[in-house]
Amino acid sequence: MKKIGLLCLALILALGAMGVGYSLWSDSLYVEGWIETGSLCWEWTGVSTTDPGPPIGAVMDQNCRPGFEGPPPYYWYSGKDVGYTNAWIVDSHTIELSMVNVYPCYFVAVSVYAHNCGTIPLHFERVIIRSDYGEHIIDWIQPDRYPTMELDLNGDGAPDIEFSWGNHIGDQYHPCDDSGEISFWIHVMQPAPQGATLTFQVILEAVQYNESIHP
Amino acid sequence: MKKILLICLALVLALGSLGVAGALWWGSLWIDGYVYTGDIGAEWSIEAFYDNEAADKDVSYIWADLMYGPDYMYIEIWNAYPSITYTVEWDIHCTGSVPIHFDSPWIDTNLPAGATFTFTDMAGAVIDWSLVQLHQGDYLYGMLTVHLDNDALQNDMYWFYIYLDYGQYNEFPI
């Protein structure tokens, strides 16, 4: 009984001491903040090719020299219409390109159009052209057409198609801005196998303007 | 009867002795005391708020106000994105009569770890709150900067609360 009494006394003294501790004068200043983040978004709005089809007969096939070399014209109508290239928007971020019955020296130009659907400005940062057997990254700005880039599509070590990227890398698009025409050329090369189905991807990457590698 | 007379006599003598005691010379010294306590107090003022976006890319913005009173700064940031610095220029003025000391700000937020909240002086040097003492009428000018890291998600809503505790100079911080 005596012990319990001592404990109670100690408790009362401890609580009393805490009371003294809390009783010093203090107050607080407050800051409350809410942050609503924006979004970076760009999406396809259109695509076209210089050789749509079928039906065959719509547009003549075009040919070009290896490496898209000159002198001009860099490509010309071949007088035949057996191959064609269709393109369509699969979803807001994907365009599918289908090159049908094409053959060495076949040339096609593809034009795509994008749109800033986000709330902050973006920079068109780089292009990645790749297959299962190789990849090219274009992330620099130059005033004229980009160097030719060859791509092996079937793993035999020989290039099957080559690209020439056109323009717009490093461009800045504000919210709701349209890109205008972004274009690239494709040339089917001599090692391309007959009767094959070959795939590749072209990826256009954008970043928020203030973290772009392009000033 | 005789007993009653004796009691009356004793009573008279007792009262008489009391009269003698009351009649001796005596006096008192007095101290009257009044304690007027002081008070502590501090208030925000907002001088300016802005971000560091370029003029031709002004898509995000910040707003700050003392909508809940002078001790409560309220900030909203809209269309925020990483690597932009949002700034509120403020001053704290001491409204109490007792000097105050500050504790380090305590920050609570749901922002990802890379976000920063920094109190600096007007020259941009981080404030060492342990060195700040404000007397009545003193002002401390400074800036609060908010910076989002790349971990911040798009189209999301984040909050933060900052508690800046202060107390009487001679006992605070505890």
PDB file of N, CA, C and O in Angstrom, chain B residues 118-144:
ATOM      1  N   THR B 118      12.690  25.103 -49.272  1.00  0.00           N
ATOM      2  CA  THR B 118      13.868  25.758 -48.713  1.00  0.00           C
ATOM      3  C   THR B 118      13.529  27.177 -48.281  1.00  0.00           C
ATOM      4  O   THR B 118      12.966  27.953 -49.064  1.00  0.00           O
ATOM      5  N   PHE B 119      13.899  27.492 -47.041  1.00  0.00           N
ATOM      6  CA  PHE B 119      13.778  28.863 -46.559  1.00  0.00           C
ATOM      7  C   PHE B 119      15.138  29.536 -46.709  1.00  0.00           C
ATOM      8  O   PHE B 119      16.132  29.064 -46.144  1.00  0.00           O
ATOM      9  N   THR B 120      15.166  30.604 -47.455  1.00  0.00           N
ATOM     10  CA  THR B 120      16.418  31.329 -47.645  1.00  0.00           C
ATOM     11  C   THR B 120      16.207  32.797 -47.300  1.00  0.00           C
ATOM     12  O   THR B 120      15.069  33.287 -47.261  1.00  0.00           O
ATOM     13  N   ASP B 121      17.338  33.480 -47.089  1.00  0.00           N
ATOM     14  CA  ASP B 121      17.226  34.931 -46.958  1.00  0.00           C
ATOM     15  C   ASP B 121      17.114  35.528 -48.361  1.00  0.00           C
ATOM     16  O   ASP B 121      17.136  34.798 -49.367  1.00  0.00           O
ATOM     17  N   MET B 122      17.022  36.830 -48.439  1.00  0.00           N
ATOM     18  CA  MET B 122      16.786  37.448 -49.742  1.00  0.00           C
ATOM     19  C   MET B 122      17.992  37.324 -50.669  1.00  0.00           C
ATOM     20  O   MET B 122      17.879  37.520 -51.872  1.00  0.00           O
ATOM     21  N   ALA B 123      19.145  36.974 -50.089  1.00  0.00           N
ATOM     22  CA  ALA B 123      20.331  36.758 -50.918  1.00  0.00           C
ATOM     23  C   ALA B 123      20.426  35.314 -51.387  1.00  0.00           C
ATOM     24  O   ALA B 123      21.327  34.972 -52.158  1.00  0.00           O
ATOM     25  N   GLY B 124      19.525  34.478 -50.909  1.00  0.00           N
ATOM     26  CA  GLY B 124      19.527  33.090 -51.344  1.00  0.00           C
ATOM     27  C   GLY B 124      20.234  32.141 -50.395  1.00  0.00           C
ATOM     28  O   GLY B 124      20.295  30.938 -50.657  1.00  0.00           O
ATOM     29  N   ALA B 125      20.766  32.641 -49.293  1.00  0.00           N
ATOM     30  CA  ALA B 125      21.437  31.768 -48.323  1.00  0.00           C
ATOM     31  C   ALA B 125      20.399  31.086 -47.436  1.00  0.00           C
ATOM     32  O   ALA B 125      19.431  31.723 -47.003  1.00  0.00           O
ATOM     33  N   VAL B 126      20.604  29.816 -47.198  1.00  0.00           N
ATOM     34  CA  VAL B 126      19.660  29.065 -46.374  1.00  0.00           C
ATOM     35  C   VAL B 126      19.645  29.641 -44.950  1.00  0.00           C
ATOM     36  O   VAL B 126      20.694  29.929 -44.370  1.00  0.00           O
ATOM     37  N   ILE B 127      18.457  29.834 -44.431  1.00  0.00           N
ATOM     38  CA  ILE B 127      18.315  30.430 -43.098  1.00  0.00           C
ATOM     39  C   ILE B 127      18.661  29.410 -42.015  1.00  0.00           C
ATOM     40  O   ILE B 127      18.159  28.283 -42.031  1.00  0.00           O
ATOM     41  N   ASP B 128      19.532  29.810 -41.109  1.00  0.00           N
ATOM     42  CA  ASP B 128      19.816  29.009 -39.921  1.00  0.00           C
ATOM     43  C   ASP B 128      18.892  29.516 -38.819  1.00  0.00           C
ATOM     44  O   ASP B 128      19.147  30.536 -38.185  1.00  0.00           O
ATOM     45  N   TRP B 129      17.815  28.795 -38.611  1.00  0.00           N
ATOM     46  CA  TRP B 129      16.777  29.284 -37.701  1.00  0.00           C
ATOM     47  C   TRP B 129      17.260  29.377 -36.263  1.00  0.00           C
ATOM     48  O   TRP B 129      16.685  30.117 -35.458  1.00  0.00           O
ATOM     49  N   SER B 130      18.304  28.624 -35.931  1.00  0.00           N
ATOM     50  CA  SER B 130      18.797  28.695 -34.552  1.00  0.00           C
ATOM     51  C   SER B 130      19.450  30.040 -34.268  1.00  0.00           C
ATOM     52  O   SER B 130      19.695  30.375 -33.107  1.00  0.00           O
ATOM     53  N   LEU B 131      19.737  30.817 -35.290  1.00  0.00           N
ATOM     54  CA  LEU B 131      20.381  32.111 -35.094  1.00  0.00           C
ATOM     55  C   LEU B 131      19.396  33.279 -35.187  1.00  0.00           C
ATOM     56  O   LEU B 131      19.788  34.433 -35.054  1.00  0.00           O
ATOM     57  N   VAL B 132      18.147  32.953 -35.446  1.00  0.00           N
ATOM     58  CA  VAL B 132      17.172  34.031 -35.657  1.00  0.00           C
ATOM     59  C   VAL B 132      16.541  34.429 -34.328  1.00  0.00           C
ATOM     60  O   VAL B 132      16.014  33.585 -33.599  1.00  0.00           O
ATOM     61  N   GLN B 133      16.609  35.698 -34.027  1.00  0.00           N
ATOM     62  CA  GLN B 133      15.918  36.244 -32.852  1.00  0.00           C
ATOM     63  C   GLN B 133      15.231  37.528 -33.292  1.00  0.00           C
ATOM     64  O   GLN B 133      15.858  38.385 -33.905  1.00  0.00           O
ATOM     65  N   LEU B 134      13.980  37.629 -32.984  1.00  0.00           N
ATOM     66  CA  LEU B 134      13.237  38.825 -33.363  1.00  0.00           C
ATOM     67  C   LEU B 134      12.715  39.538 -32.120  1.00  0.00           C
ATOM     68  O   LEU B 134      12.082  38.923 -31.259  1.00  0.00           O
ATOM     69  N   HIS B 135      12.993  40.818 -32.053  1.00  0.00           N
ATOM     70  CA  HIS B 135      12.427  41.657 -30.995  1.00  0.00           C
ATOM     71  C   HIS B 135      11.138  42.293 -31.515  1.00  0.00           C
ATOM     72  O   HIS B 135      10.844  42.228 -32.712  1.00  0.00           O
ATOM     73  N   GLN B 136      10.427  42.908 -30.639  1.00  0.00           N
ATOM     74  CA  GLN B 136       9.175  43.536 -31.050  1.00  0.00           C
ATOM     75  C   GLN B 136       9.441  44.532 -32.172  1.00  0.00           C
ATOM     76  O   GLN B 136      10.319  45.384 -32.066  1.00  0.00           O
ATOM     77  N   GLY B 137       8.704  44.398 -33.227  1.00  0.00           N
ATOM     78  CA  GLY B 137       8.851  45.303 -34.358  1.00  0.00           C
ATOM     79  C   GLY B 137       9.900  44.877 -35.360  1.00  0.00           C
ATOM     80  O   GLY B 137      10.008  45.470 -36.428  1.00  0.00           O
ATOM     81  N   ASP B 138      10.658  43.844 -35.035  1.00  0.00           N
ATOM     82  CA  ASP B 138      11.675  43.371 -35.986  1.00  0.00           C
ATOM     83  C   ASP B 138      11.017  42.665 -37.168  1.00  0.00           C
ATOM     84  O   ASP B 138       9.948  42.054 -37.046  1.00  0.00           O
ATOM     85  N   TYR B 139      11.720  42.705 -38.289  1.00  0.00           N
ATOM     86  CA  TYR B 139      11.267  42.008 -39.490  1.00  0.00           C
ATOM     87  C   TYR B 139      12.355  41.055 -39.958  1.00  0.00           C
ATOM     88  O   TYR B 139      13.533  41.390 -39.887  1.00  0.00           O
ATOM     89  N   LEU B 140      11.926  39.912 -40.415  1.00  0.00           N
ATOM     90  CA  LEU B 140      12.851  38.990 -41.074  1.00  0.00           C
ATOM     91  C   LEU B 140      12.312  38.765 -42.483  1.00  0.00           C
ATOM     92  O   LEU B 140      11.188  38.290 -42.652  1.00  0.00           O
ATOM     93  N   TYR B 141      13.114  39.144 -43.469  1.00  0.00           N
ATOM     94  CA  TYR B 141      12.698  38.955 -44.856  1.00  0.00           C
ATOM     95  C   TYR B 141      13.339  37.691 -45.399  1.00  0.00           C
ATOM     96  O   TYR B 141      14.502  37.400 -45.108  1.00  0.00           O
ATOM     97  N   GLY B 142      12.579  36.953 -46.186  1.00  0.00           N
ATOM     98  CA  GLY B 142      13.133  35.720 -46.734  1.00  0.00           C
ATOM     99  C   GLY B 142      12.277  35.179 -47.863  1.00  0.00           C
ATOM    100  O   GLY B 142      11.304  35.814 -48.308  1.00  0.00           O
ATOM    101  N   MET B 143      12.671  34.017 -48.319  1.00  0.00           N
ATOM    102  CA  MET B 143      11.964  33.368 -49.431  1.00  0.00           C
ATOM    103  C   MET B 143      11.733  31.896 -49.096  1.00  0.00           C
ATOM    104  O   MET B 143      12.573  31.260 -48.455  1.00  0.00           O
ATOM    105  N   LEU B 144      10.621  31.392 -49.534  1.00  0.00           N
ATOM    106  CA  LEU B 144      10.364  29.955 -49.494  1.00  0.00           C
ATOM    107  C   LEU B 144      10.335  29.477 -50.938  1.00  0.00           C
ATOM    108  O   LEU B 144       9.560  29.989 -51.747  1.00  0.00           O
TER     109      LEU B 144
END
